[in-house]
PDB file of C-alpha atoms and ligand atoms in Angstrom:
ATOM      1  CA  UNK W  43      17.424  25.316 125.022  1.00 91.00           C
ATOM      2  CA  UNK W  44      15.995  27.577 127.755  1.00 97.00           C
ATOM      3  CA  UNK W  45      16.911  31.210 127.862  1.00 98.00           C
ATOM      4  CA  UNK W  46      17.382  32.992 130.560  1.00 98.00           C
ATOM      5  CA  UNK W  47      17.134  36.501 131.222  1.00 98.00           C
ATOM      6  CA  UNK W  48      18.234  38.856 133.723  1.00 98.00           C
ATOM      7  CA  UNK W  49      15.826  41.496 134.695  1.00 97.00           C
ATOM      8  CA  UNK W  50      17.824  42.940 137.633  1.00 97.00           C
ATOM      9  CA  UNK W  51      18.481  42.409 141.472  1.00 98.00           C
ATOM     10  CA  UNK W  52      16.753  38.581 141.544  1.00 98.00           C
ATOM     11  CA  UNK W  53      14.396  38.938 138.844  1.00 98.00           C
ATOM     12  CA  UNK W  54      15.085  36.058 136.241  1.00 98.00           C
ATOM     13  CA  UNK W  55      13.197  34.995 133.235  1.00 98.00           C
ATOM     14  CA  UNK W  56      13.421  31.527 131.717  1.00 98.00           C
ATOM     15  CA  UNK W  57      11.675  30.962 128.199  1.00 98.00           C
ATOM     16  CA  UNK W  58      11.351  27.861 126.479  1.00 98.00           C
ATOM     17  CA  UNK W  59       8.979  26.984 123.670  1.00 96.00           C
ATOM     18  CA  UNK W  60       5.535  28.382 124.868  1.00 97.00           C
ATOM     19  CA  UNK W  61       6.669  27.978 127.996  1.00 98.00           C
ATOM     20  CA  UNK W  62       7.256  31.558 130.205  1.00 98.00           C
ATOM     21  CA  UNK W  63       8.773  31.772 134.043  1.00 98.00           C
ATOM     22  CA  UNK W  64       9.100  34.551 135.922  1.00 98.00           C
ATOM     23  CA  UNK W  65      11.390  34.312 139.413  1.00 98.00           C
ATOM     24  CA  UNK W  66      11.064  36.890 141.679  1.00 98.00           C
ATOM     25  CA  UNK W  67       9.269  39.801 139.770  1.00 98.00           C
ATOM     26  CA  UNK W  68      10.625  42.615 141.616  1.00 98.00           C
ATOM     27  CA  UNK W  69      10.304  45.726 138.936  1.00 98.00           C
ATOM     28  CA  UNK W  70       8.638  48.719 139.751  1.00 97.00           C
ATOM     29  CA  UNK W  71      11.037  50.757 142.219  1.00 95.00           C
ATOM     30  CA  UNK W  72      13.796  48.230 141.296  1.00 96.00           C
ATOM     31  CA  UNK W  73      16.561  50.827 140.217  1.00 95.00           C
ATOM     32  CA  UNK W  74      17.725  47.786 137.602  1.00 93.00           C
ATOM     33  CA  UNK W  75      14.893  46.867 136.174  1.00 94.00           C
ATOM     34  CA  UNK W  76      15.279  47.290 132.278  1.00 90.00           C
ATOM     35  CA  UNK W  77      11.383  46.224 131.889  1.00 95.00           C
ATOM     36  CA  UNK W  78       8.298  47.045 133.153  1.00 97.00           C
ATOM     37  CA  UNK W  79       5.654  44.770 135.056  1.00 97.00           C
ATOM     38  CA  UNK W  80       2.978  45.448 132.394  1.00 97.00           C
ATOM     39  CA  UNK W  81       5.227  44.538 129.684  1.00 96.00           C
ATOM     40  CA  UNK W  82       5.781  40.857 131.335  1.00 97.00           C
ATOM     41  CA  UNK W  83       3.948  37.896 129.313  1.00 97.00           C
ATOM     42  CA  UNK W  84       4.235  34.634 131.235  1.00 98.00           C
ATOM     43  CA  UNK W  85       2.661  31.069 132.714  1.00 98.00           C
ATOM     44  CA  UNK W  86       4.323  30.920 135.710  1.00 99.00           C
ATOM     45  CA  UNK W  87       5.257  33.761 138.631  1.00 99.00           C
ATOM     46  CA  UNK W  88       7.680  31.889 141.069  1.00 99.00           C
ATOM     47  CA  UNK W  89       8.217  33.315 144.147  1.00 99.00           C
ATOM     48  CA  UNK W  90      11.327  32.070 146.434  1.00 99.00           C
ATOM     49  CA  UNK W  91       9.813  34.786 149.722  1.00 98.00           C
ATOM     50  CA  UNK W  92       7.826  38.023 151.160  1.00 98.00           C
ATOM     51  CA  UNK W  93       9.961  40.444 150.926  1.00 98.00           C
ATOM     52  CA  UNK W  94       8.608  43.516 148.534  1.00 97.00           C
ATOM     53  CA  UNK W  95      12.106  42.772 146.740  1.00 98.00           C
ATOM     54  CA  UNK W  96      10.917  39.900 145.449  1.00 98.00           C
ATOM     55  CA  UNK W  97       7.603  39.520 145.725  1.00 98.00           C
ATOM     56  CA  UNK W  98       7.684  42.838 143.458  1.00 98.00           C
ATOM     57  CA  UNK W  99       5.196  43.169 140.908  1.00 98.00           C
ATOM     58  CA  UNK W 100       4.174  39.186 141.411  1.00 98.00           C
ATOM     59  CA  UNK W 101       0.644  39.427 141.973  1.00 98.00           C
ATOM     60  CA  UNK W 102      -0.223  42.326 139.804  1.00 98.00           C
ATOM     61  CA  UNK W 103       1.594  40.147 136.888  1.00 98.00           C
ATOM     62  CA  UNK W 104      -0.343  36.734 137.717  1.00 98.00           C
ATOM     63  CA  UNK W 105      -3.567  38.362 138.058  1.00 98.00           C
ATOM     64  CA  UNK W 106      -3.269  39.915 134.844  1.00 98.00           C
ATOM     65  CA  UNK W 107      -1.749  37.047 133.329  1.00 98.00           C
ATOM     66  CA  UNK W 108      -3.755  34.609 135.034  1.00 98.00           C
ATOM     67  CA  UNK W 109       0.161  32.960 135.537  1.00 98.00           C
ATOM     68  CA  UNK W 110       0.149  30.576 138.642  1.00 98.00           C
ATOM     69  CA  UNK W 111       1.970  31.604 141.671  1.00 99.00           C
ATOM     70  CA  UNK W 112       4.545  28.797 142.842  1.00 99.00           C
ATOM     71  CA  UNK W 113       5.797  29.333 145.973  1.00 99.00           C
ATOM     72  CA  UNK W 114       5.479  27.996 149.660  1.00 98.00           C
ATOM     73  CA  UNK W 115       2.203  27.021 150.696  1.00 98.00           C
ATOM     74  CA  UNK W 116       2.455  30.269 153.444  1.00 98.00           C
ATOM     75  CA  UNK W 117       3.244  32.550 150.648  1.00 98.00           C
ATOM     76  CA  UNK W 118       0.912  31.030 148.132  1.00 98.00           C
ATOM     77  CA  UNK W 119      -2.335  31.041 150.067  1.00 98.00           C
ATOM     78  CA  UNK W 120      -1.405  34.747 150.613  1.00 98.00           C
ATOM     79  CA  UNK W 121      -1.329  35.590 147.076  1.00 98.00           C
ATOM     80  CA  UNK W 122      -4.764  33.531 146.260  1.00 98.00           C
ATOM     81  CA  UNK W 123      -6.202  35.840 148.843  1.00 98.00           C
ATOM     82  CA  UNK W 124      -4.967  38.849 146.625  1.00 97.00           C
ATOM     83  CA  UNK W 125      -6.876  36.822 144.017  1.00 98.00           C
ATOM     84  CA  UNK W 126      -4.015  34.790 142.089  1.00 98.00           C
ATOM     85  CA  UNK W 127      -3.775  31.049 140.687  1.00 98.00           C
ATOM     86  CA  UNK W 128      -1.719  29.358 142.610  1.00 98.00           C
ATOM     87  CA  UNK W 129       0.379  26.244 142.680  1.00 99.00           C
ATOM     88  CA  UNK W 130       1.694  26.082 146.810  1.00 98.00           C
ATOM     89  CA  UNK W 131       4.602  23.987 147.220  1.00 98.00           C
ATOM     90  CA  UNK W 132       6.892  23.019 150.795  1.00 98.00           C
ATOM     91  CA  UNK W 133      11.027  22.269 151.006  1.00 98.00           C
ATOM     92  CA  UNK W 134      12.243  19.207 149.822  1.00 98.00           C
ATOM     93  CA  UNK W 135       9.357  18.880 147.294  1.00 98.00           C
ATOM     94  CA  UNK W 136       9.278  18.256 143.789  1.00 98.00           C
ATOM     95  CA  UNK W 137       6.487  18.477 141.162  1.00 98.00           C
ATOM     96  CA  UNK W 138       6.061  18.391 137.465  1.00 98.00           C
ATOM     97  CA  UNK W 139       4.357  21.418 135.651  1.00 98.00           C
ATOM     98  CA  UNK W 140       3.995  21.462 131.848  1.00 98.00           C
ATOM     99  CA  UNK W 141       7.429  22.758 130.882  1.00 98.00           C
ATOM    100  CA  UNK W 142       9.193  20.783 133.368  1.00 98.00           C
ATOM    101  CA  UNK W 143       9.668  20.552 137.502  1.00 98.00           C
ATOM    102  CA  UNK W 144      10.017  22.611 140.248  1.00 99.00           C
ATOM    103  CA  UNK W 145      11.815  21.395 143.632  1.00 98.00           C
ATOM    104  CA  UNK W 146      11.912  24.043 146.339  1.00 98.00           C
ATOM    105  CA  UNK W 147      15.424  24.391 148.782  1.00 98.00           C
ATOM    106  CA  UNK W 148      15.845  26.041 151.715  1.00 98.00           C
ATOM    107  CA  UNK W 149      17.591  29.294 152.341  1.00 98.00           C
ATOM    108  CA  UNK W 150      18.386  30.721 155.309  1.00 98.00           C
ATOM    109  CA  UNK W 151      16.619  34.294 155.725  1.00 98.00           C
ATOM    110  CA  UNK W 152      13.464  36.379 156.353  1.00 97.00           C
ATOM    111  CA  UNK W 153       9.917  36.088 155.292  1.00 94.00           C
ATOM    112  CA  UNK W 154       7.278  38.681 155.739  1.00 97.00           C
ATOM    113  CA  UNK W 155       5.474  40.292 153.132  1.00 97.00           C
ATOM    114  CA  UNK W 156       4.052  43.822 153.687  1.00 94.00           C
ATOM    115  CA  UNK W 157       6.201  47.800 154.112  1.00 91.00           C
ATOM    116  CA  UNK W 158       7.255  46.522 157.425  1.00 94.00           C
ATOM    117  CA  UNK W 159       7.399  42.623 156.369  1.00 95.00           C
ATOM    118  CA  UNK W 160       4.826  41.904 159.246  1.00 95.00           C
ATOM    119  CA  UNK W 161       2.345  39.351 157.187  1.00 96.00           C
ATOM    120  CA  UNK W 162       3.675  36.293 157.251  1.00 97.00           C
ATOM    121  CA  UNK W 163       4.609  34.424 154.704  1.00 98.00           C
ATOM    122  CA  UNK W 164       6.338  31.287 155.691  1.00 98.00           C
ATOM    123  CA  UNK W 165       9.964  30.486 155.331  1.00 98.00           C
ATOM    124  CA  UNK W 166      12.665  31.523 152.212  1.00 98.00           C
ATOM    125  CA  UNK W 167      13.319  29.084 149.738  1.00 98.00           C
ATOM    126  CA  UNK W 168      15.340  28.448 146.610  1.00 99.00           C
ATOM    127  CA  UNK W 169      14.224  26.741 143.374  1.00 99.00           C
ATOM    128  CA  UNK W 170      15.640  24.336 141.489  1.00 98.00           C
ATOM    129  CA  UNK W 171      13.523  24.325 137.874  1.00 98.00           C
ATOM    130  CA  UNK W 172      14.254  21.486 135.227  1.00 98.00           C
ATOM    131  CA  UNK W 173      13.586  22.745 131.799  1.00 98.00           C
ATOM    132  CA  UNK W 174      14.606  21.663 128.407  1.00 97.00           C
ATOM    133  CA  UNK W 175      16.667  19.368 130.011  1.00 97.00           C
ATOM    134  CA  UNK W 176      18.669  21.919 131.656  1.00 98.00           C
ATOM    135  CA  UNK W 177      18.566  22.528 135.345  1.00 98.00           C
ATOM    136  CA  UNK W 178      18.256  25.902 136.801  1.00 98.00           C
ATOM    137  CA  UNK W 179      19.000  27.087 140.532  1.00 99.00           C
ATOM    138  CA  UNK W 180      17.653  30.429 141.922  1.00 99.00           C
ATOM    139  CA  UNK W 181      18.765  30.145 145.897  1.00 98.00           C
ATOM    140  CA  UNK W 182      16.520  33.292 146.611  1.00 98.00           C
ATOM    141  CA  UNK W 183      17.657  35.305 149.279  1.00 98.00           C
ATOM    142  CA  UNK W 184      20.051  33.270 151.498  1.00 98.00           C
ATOM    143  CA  UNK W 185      23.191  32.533 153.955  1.00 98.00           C
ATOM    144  CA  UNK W 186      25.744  30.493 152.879  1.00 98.00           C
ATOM    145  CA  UNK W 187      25.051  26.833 154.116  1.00 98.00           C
ATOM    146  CA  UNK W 188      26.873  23.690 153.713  1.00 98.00           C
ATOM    147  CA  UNK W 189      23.739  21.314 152.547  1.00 98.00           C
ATOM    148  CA  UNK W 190      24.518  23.635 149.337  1.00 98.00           C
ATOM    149  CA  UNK W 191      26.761  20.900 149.074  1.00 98.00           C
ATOM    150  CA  UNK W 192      24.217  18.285 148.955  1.00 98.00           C
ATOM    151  CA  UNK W 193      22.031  19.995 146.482  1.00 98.00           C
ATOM    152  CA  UNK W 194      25.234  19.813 144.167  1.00 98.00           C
ATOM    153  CA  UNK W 195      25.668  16.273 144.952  1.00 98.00           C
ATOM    154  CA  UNK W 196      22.045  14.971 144.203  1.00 98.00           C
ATOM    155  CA  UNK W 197      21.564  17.614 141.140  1.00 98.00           C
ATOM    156  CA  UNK W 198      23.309  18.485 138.029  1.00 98.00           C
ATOM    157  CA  UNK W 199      23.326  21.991 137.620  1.00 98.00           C
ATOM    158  CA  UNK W 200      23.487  23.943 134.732  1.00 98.00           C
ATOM    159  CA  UNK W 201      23.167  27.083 135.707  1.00 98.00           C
ATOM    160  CA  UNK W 202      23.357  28.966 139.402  1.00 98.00           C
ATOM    161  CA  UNK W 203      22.737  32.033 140.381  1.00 99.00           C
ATOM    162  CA  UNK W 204      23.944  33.317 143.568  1.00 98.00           C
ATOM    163  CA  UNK W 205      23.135  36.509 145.748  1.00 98.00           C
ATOM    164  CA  UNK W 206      27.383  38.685 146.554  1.00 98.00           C
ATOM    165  CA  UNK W 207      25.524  41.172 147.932  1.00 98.00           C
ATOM    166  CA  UNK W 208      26.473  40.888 151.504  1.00 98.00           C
ATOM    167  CA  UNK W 209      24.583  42.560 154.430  1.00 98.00           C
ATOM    168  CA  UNK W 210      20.927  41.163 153.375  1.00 98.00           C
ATOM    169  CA  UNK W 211      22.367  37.326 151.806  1.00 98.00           C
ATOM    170  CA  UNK W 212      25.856  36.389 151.765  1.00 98.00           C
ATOM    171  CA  UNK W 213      28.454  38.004 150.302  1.00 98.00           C
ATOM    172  CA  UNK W 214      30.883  37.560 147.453  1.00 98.00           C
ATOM    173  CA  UNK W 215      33.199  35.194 149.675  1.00 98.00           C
ATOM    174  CA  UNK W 216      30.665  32.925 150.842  1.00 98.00           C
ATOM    175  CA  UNK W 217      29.245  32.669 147.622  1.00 98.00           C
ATOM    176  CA  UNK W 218      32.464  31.691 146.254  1.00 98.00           C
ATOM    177  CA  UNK W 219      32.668  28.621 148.827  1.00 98.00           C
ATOM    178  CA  UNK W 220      28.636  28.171 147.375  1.00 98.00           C
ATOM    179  CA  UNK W 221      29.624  27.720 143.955  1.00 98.00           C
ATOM    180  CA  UNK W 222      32.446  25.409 144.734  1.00 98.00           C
ATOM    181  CA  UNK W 223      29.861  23.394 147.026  1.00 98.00           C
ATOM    182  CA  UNK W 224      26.961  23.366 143.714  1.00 98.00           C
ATOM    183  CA  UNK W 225      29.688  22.558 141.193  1.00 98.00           C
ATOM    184  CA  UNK W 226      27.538  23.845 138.585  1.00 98.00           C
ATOM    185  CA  UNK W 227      28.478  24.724 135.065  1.00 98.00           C
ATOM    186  CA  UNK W 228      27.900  28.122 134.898  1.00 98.00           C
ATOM    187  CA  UNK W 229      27.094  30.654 138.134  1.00 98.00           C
ATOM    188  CA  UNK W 230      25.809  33.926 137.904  1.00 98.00           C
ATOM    189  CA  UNK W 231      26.238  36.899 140.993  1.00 98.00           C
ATOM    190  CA  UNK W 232      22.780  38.734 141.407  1.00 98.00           C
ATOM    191  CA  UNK W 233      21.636  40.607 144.163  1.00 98.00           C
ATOM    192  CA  UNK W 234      23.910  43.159 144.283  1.00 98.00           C
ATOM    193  CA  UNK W 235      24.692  47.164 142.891  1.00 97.00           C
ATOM    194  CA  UNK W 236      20.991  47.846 143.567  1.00 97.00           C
ATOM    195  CA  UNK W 237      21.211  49.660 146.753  1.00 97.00           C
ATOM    196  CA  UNK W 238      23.968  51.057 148.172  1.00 97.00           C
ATOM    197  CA  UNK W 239      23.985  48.779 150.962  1.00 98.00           C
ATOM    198  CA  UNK W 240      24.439  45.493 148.584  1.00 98.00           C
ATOM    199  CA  UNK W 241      27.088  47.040 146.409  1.00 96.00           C
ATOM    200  CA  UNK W 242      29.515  44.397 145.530  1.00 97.00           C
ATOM    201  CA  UNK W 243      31.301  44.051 142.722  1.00 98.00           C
ATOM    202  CA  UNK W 244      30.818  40.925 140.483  1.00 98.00           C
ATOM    203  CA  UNK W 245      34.371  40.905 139.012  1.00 98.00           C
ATOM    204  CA  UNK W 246      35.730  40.313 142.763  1.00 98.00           C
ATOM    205  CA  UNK W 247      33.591  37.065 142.382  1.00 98.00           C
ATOM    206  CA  UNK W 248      34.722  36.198 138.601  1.00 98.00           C
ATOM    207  CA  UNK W 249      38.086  36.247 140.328  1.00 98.00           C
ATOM    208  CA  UNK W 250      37.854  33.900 142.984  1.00 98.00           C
ATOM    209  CA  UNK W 251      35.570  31.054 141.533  1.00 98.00           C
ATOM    210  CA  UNK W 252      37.141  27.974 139.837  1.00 96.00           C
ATOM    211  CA  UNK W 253      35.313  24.952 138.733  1.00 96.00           C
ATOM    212  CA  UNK W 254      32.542  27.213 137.311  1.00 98.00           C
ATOM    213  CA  UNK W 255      32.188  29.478 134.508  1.00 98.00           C
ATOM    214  CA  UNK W 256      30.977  32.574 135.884  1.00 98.00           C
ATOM    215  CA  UNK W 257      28.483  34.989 133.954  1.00 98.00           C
ATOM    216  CA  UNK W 258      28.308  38.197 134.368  1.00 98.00           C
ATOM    217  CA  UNK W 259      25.103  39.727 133.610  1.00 98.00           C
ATOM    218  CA  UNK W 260      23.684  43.072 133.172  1.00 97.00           C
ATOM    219  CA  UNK W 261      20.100  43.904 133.749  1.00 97.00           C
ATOM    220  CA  UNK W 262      18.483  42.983 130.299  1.00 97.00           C
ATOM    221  CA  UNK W 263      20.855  40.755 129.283  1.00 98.00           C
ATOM    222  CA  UNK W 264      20.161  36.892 128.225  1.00 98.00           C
ATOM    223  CA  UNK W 265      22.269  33.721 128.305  1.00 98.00           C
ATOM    224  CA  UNK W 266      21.049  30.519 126.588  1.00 96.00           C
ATOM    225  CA  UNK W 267      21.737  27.529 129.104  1.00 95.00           C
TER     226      UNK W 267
HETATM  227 NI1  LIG G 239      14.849  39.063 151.307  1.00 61.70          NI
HETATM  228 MN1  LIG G 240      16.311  40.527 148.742  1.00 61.70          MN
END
């Protein structure tokens, strides 16, 4: 059974076996981080854009990890430059790693890595990651948009997370009308509380969402899918 852990913001961990994930590394300067970068022992640093939020401590953890980077090929290339192993990927496609696969969605948002987010880094995506069996969706930043429906339709989810934020992704009524289009079993609300700007509340979400369990975590917490 994978576990999952909740590192603040959209920073995810998923363990299973030998096998360590990080999603979106964003810790130092991340108000909820409940860990630091150094402190971070994993194979793989996925990467779903450019933005310093989420990017985060990303290459400073694969480099000295030696984890591989997956993320677009835009985004990827950039962090080999920065001198990180990297596995780049593109929408729609699928591959099989050692602890399981990796298919990246799209999302509708920025890219841009850099203080003013000027270096590009190709477009957002989400990632769906089958491990243990269990399938695993981390949208990234993103809109709501209806092929969220189809991504429910071809894949079984386990477990979603989903940005309430508002302002930067969508907020916690579009996400409600994104869990009921992913029909997964369980969703989680992320991306929100860490800046004043994004502060939702999660229990506003538990409210409205049927056909899913939702989770609510707190930074540091874990849930075993
Ligand atoms: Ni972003
Ligand atoms: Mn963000």
């Amino acid at each position: 059974m994978p576990q999952v852990r909740f590192l603040g913001h959209s920073c995810i961990t998923i363990t299973e076996g030998e096998h360590k994930l990080v999603i979106d590394p964003f810790l130092t300067d991340n108000p909820q981080a409940t860990v630091k970068a150094d402190e971070l022992d994993v194979n793989y640093v996925l990467i779903t854009h450019g933005h310093s939020d989420h990017v985060g401590d990303g290459i400073a953890i694969a480099k000295r990890t030696g984890a591989t980077v997956i993320a677009n090929f835009e985004l990827a290339n950039m962090c080999a430059k920065e001198g990180c192993n990297i596995h780049p990927m593109h929408i729609g496609g699928r591959f099989d790693f050692d602890f399981g696969s990796v298919k990246l969605t799209i999302a509708h948002h920025g890219g841009g890595y850099g203080e003013d987010a000027s270096r590009y880094t190709g477009p957002p995506v989400g990632f769906l990651v089958t491990i243990g069996g269990k399938v695993i969706y981390h949208p990234g930043d993103t809109g709501l948009f209806y092929d969220m429906k189809l991504i429910g339709d071809l894949h079984k989810i386990d477990l979603a997370f989903l940005p309430i934020g508002d302002n930067f992704t969508m907020g916690v009524d579009d996400a409600v009308k994104a869990a009921e289009f992913l029909q997964a079993k369980k969703v989680v609300p992320f991306h929100y509380g860490t800046w004043p700007i994004i502060d939702s509340k999660p229990e506003d979400f538990a409210a409205k969402v049927t056909g899913s369990e939702v989770v609510i975590l707190k930074p540091g917490d874990t849930l075993e899918v």
